[in-house]
Amino acid sequence: MSSEEYDRTLPRKRVAAGVLFFDPEGRVLLVDPVCKPLWEIPGGAVEWDESPRAGAVREVREELGLEWEPGRLLGVDWRGERPGRSEGLVYVFDGGVLGGDRLAGVRLQAEELGAMEFVAVNRVRERLVERLAVRVEACVRAREQGLTVYMEHGVPV
C-alpha cells in the first residue's frame, strides 16, 4: 500500500481554534453567536489546509474585526464523537489583554456575533456549555502557570 493509499484510510477529525482574550482585570472575553443559543469564546472551525493558529487569526478577524497575532498555545482538547458530531480537536490560544486601543478596535461582525462581554473566570459556567466552561477554566490555569494543557472532553489528562 502506498503512503497516499494509507493516508486515505486514516480517520479525519474536525479541528477548531479558540482564543482567550482578557481585560486588564483578568476577566475572559465571551461572545454571543447569532446562530447559537449559548455564549462562546472567539474562534471556530479550522478550514481545509489551514493551521489551527491561522484559523484562530482568521476567526478573530471575521468575528471581532481585529488584526491580531496569537500568543502561545494554552491547550488542546480532544472531543469524542457524540450525536450529530464527529470527534475533533480544539486548540485554544492566548489572545492577551484587550484594553485601550486594542479594545477600541473591536468591531463585532453582525452576521456572526450579537454581543461580547468580559466575564470573571469563576462565572463562565453561567454563560458557557459545561464542556467549554471546563476547557476555559483549564486554559486559564495553564496560562497562569505558564503551561500548555492537554485535555480530553475538557478535563486535563
mmCIF file of C-alpha atoms in Angstrom:
data_model
loop_
_atom_site.group_PDB
_atom_site.id
_atom_site.type_symbol
_atom_site.label_atom_id
_atom_site.label_comp_id
_atom_site.label_asym_id
_atom_site.label_seq_id
_atom_site.Cartn_x
_atom_site.Cartn_y
_atom_site.Cartn_z
ATOM 1 C CA MET A 1 0.000 0.000 0.000
ATOM 2 C CA SER A 2 1.396 3.391 -0.941
ATOM 3 C CA SER A 3 1.641 6.267 1.521
ATOM 4 C CA GLU A 4 -1.143 8.040 -0.374
ATOM 5 C CA GLU A 5 -3.426 4.992 -0.176
ATOM 6 C CA TYR A 6 -2.649 4.539 3.504
ATOM 7 C CA ASP A 7 -3.331 8.209 4.167
ATOM 8 C CA ARG A 8 -6.822 7.856 2.689
ATOM 9 C CA THR A 9 -7.624 5.117 5.226
ATOM 10 C CA LEU A 10 -6.855 7.316 8.228
ATOM 11 C CA PRO A 11 -9.685 8.998 10.158
ATOM 12 C CA ARG A 12 -10.458 12.653 9.563
ATOM 13 C CA LYS A 13 -11.088 14.858 12.582
ATOM 14 C CA ARG A 14 -12.834 18.188 12.943
ATOM 15 C CA VAL A 15 -10.444 20.906 14.099
ATOM 16 C CA ALA A 16 -11.396 24.175 15.759
ATOM 17 C CA ALA A 17 -9.410 27.037 17.238
ATOM 18 C CA GLY A 18 -10.470 29.375 20.010
ATOM 19 C CA VAL A 19 -8.889 32.372 21.672
ATOM 20 C CA LEU A 20 -8.892 33.575 25.261
ATOM 21 C CA PHE A 21 -8.750 37.363 25.442
ATOM 22 C CA PHE A 22 -8.616 39.080 28.822
ATOM 23 C CA ASP A 23 -9.347 42.571 30.084
ATOM 24 C CA PRO A 24 -6.901 44.339 32.451
ATOM 25 C CA GLU A 25 -8.829 42.893 35.437
ATOM 26 C CA GLY A 26 -8.279 39.312 34.219
ATOM 27 C CA ARG A 27 -11.825 38.667 33.036
ATOM 28 C CA VAL A 28 -12.316 36.470 29.932
ATOM 29 C CA LEU A 29 -13.949 37.746 26.748
ATOM 30 C CA LEU A 30 -17.077 35.784 25.813
ATOM 31 C CA VAL A 31 -19.085 36.314 22.649
ATOM 32 C CA ASP A 32 -22.747 35.697 21.829
ATOM 33 C CA PRO A 33 -23.017 33.959 18.436
ATOM 34 C CA VAL A 34 -26.146 34.833 16.473
ATOM 35 C CA CYS A 35 -26.574 31.215 15.298
ATOM 36 C CA LYS A 36 -26.289 29.503 18.714
ATOM 37 C CA PRO A 37 -28.233 29.849 21.977
ATOM 38 C CA LEU A 38 -25.228 29.986 24.335
ATOM 39 C CA TRP A 39 -22.114 32.128 24.550
ATOM 40 C CA GLU A 40 -18.655 31.002 23.417
ATOM 41 C CA ILE A 41 -15.081 32.230 23.170
ATOM 42 C CA PRO A 42 -13.968 33.817 19.877
ATOM 43 C CA GLY A 43 -12.984 31.202 17.320
ATOM 44 C CA GLY A 44 -14.412 28.491 15.151
ATOM 45 C CA ALA A 45 -13.729 25.744 12.644
ATOM 46 C CA VAL A 46 -10.336 25.482 11.025
ATOM 47 C CA GLU A 47 -10.659 25.324 7.250
ATOM 48 C CA TRP A 48 -9.103 22.822 4.854
ATOM 49 C CA ASP A 49 -5.313 23.200 4.602
ATOM 50 C CA GLU A 50 -5.276 25.859 7.356
ATOM 51 C CA SER A 51 -3.301 25.512 10.571
ATOM 52 C CA PRO A 52 -5.104 25.917 13.909
ATOM 53 C CA ARG A 53 -3.078 29.100 14.519
ATOM 54 C CA ALA A 54 -4.046 30.552 11.126
ATOM 55 C CA GLY A 55 -7.658 29.540 11.783
ATOM 56 C CA ALA A 56 -7.618 31.451 15.067
ATOM 57 C CA VAL A 57 -6.271 34.558 13.315
ATOM 58 C CA ARG A 58 -8.931 34.331 10.587
ATOM 59 C CA GLU A 59 -11.783 33.732 13.044
ATOM 60 C CA VAL A 60 -10.760 36.688 15.227
ATOM 61 C CA ARG A 61 -10.614 38.896 12.132
ATOM 62 C CA GLU A 62 -14.030 37.656 10.942
ATOM 63 C CA GLU A 63 -15.772 37.881 14.315
ATOM 64 C CA LEU A 64 -14.115 40.826 16.040
ATOM 65 C CA GLY A 65 -12.585 42.766 13.147
ATOM 66 C CA LEU A 66 -9.154 42.578 14.819
ATOM 67 C CA GLU A 67 -5.816 42.048 13.154
ATOM 68 C CA TRP A 68 -4.056 40.129 15.849
ATOM 69 C CA GLU A 69 -1.022 37.933 16.419
ATOM 70 C CA PRO A 70 -1.738 34.849 18.567
ATOM 71 C CA GLY A 71 0.113 34.236 21.769
ATOM 72 C CA ARG A 72 1.143 30.810 22.901
ATOM 73 C CA LEU A 73 -0.966 27.680 22.754
ATOM 74 C CA LEU A 74 -2.781 27.283 26.067
ATOM 75 C CA GLY A 75 -4.476 23.966 25.470
ATOM 76 C CA VAL A 76 -5.632 21.200 23.173
ATOM 77 C CA ASP A 77 -8.889 19.393 23.876
ATOM 78 C CA TRP A 78 -9.899 16.124 22.226
ATOM 79 C CA ARG A 79 -13.656 15.689 21.947
ATOM 80 C CA GLY A 80 -15.024 12.247 21.183
ATOM 81 C CA GLU A 81 -17.848 11.555 18.812
ATOM 82 C CA ARG A 82 -21.312 12.482 20.042
ATOM 83 C CA PRO A 83 -24.748 12.547 18.412
ATOM 84 C CA GLY A 84 -24.556 14.679 15.283
ATOM 85 C CA ARG A 85 -20.811 15.428 15.635
ATOM 86 C CA SER A 86 -17.650 13.595 14.735
ATOM 87 C CA GLU A 87 -14.634 13.541 17.011
ATOM 88 C CA GLY A 88 -12.458 16.623 16.965
ATOM 89 C CA LEU A 89 -9.581 18.632 18.339
ATOM 90 C CA VAL A 90 -9.921 22.137 19.736
ATOM 91 C CA TYR A 91 -6.856 24.367 20.081
ATOM 92 C CA VAL A 92 -7.025 27.347 22.456
ATOM 93 C CA PHE A 93 -4.577 30.246 22.071
ATOM 94 C CA ASP A 94 -3.726 33.148 24.370
ATOM 95 C CA GLY A 95 -5.114 36.387 22.950
ATOM 96 C CA GLY A 96 -3.525 38.559 25.614
ATOM 97 C CA VAL A 97 -5.098 41.629 27.162
ATOM 98 C CA LEU A 98 -7.661 43.633 25.243
ATOM 99 C CA GLY A 99 -7.641 47.107 26.677
ATOM 100 C CA GLY A 100 -7.393 50.677 25.470
ATOM 101 C CA ASP A 101 -6.681 50.936 21.743
ATOM 102 C CA ARG A 102 -6.960 47.187 21.135
ATOM 103 C CA LEU A 103 -10.405 47.060 22.692
ATOM 104 C CA ALA A 104 -11.467 50.192 20.808
ATOM 105 C CA GLY A 105 -10.526 48.393 17.584
ATOM 106 C CA VAL A 106 -13.055 45.602 18.109
ATOM 107 C CA ARG A 107 -15.834 45.625 15.523
ATOM 108 C CA LEU A 108 -18.375 42.858 16.084
ATOM 109 C CA GLN A 109 -19.477 41.339 12.797
ATOM 110 C CA ALA A 110 -23.283 41.439 12.960
ATOM 111 C CA GLU A 111 -23.671 38.293 10.850
ATOM 112 C CA GLU A 112 -21.523 36.373 13.378
ATOM 113 C CA LEU A 113 -21.961 37.909 16.844
ATOM 114 C CA GLY A 114 -24.727 39.678 18.723
ATOM 115 C CA ALA A 115 -22.687 40.816 21.731
ATOM 116 C CA MET A 116 -19.490 40.428 23.707
ATOM 117 C CA GLU A 117 -18.707 40.742 27.386
ATOM 118 C CA PHE A 118 -15.798 40.237 29.753
ATOM 119 C CA VAL A 119 -16.774 37.732 32.447
ATOM 120 C CA ALA A 120 -14.947 36.737 35.622
ATOM 121 C CA VAL A 121 -13.417 33.288 35.245
ATOM 122 C CA ASN A 122 -15.391 31.999 38.241
ATOM 123 C CA ARG A 123 -18.623 32.952 36.407
ATOM 124 C CA VAL A 124 -18.016 31.463 32.939
ATOM 125 C CA ARG A 125 -20.205 28.464 33.780
ATOM 126 C CA GLU A 126 -23.188 30.823 33.857
ATOM 127 C CA ARG A 127 -22.732 31.575 30.140
ATOM 128 C CA LEU A 128 -20.974 28.603 28.553
ATOM 129 C CA VAL A 129 -21.928 24.986 27.975
ATOM 130 C CA GLU A 130 -20.250 22.754 30.544
ATOM 131 C CA ARG A 131 -17.600 21.291 28.219
ATOM 132 C CA LEU A 132 -16.476 24.748 27.090
ATOM 133 C CA ALA A 133 -16.529 26.188 30.616
ATOM 134 C CA VAL A 134 -14.266 23.376 31.852
ATOM 135 C CA ARG A 135 -11.937 23.937 28.870
ATOM 136 C CA VAL A 136 -11.750 27.683 29.520
ATOM 137 C CA GLU A 137 -11.026 27.178 33.222
ATOM 138 C CA ALA A 138 -8.238 24.683 32.447
ATOM 139 C CA CYS A 139 -6.681 27.009 29.858
ATOM 140 C CA VAL A 140 -6.810 29.981 32.250
ATOM 141 C CA ARG A 141 -4.956 27.883 34.861
ATOM 142 C CA ALA A 142 -2.420 26.828 32.217
ATOM 143 C CA ARG A 143 -1.883 30.490 31.283
ATOM 144 C CA GLU A 144 -1.322 31.448 34.919
ATOM 145 C CA GLN A 145 1.199 28.611 35.337
ATOM 146 C CA GLY A 146 2.981 29.188 32.016
ATOM 147 C CA LEU A 147 1.931 25.745 30.789
ATOM 148 C CA THR A 148 0.044 24.155 27.928
ATOM 149 C CA VAL A 149 -2.658 21.695 28.942
ATOM 150 C CA TYR A 150 -3.825 18.597 27.071
ATOM 151 C CA MET A 151 -7.455 17.684 27.718
ATOM 152 C CA GLU A 152 -9.964 15.028 26.794
ATOM 153 C CA HIS A 153 -13.547 16.249 26.991
ATOM 154 C CA GLY A 154 -12.298 19.404 28.694
ATOM 155 C CA VAL A 155 -10.610 17.514 31.516
ATOM 156 C CA PRO A 156 -6.819 17.807 31.848
ATOM 157 C CA VAL A 157 -5.102 14.457 31.398
#
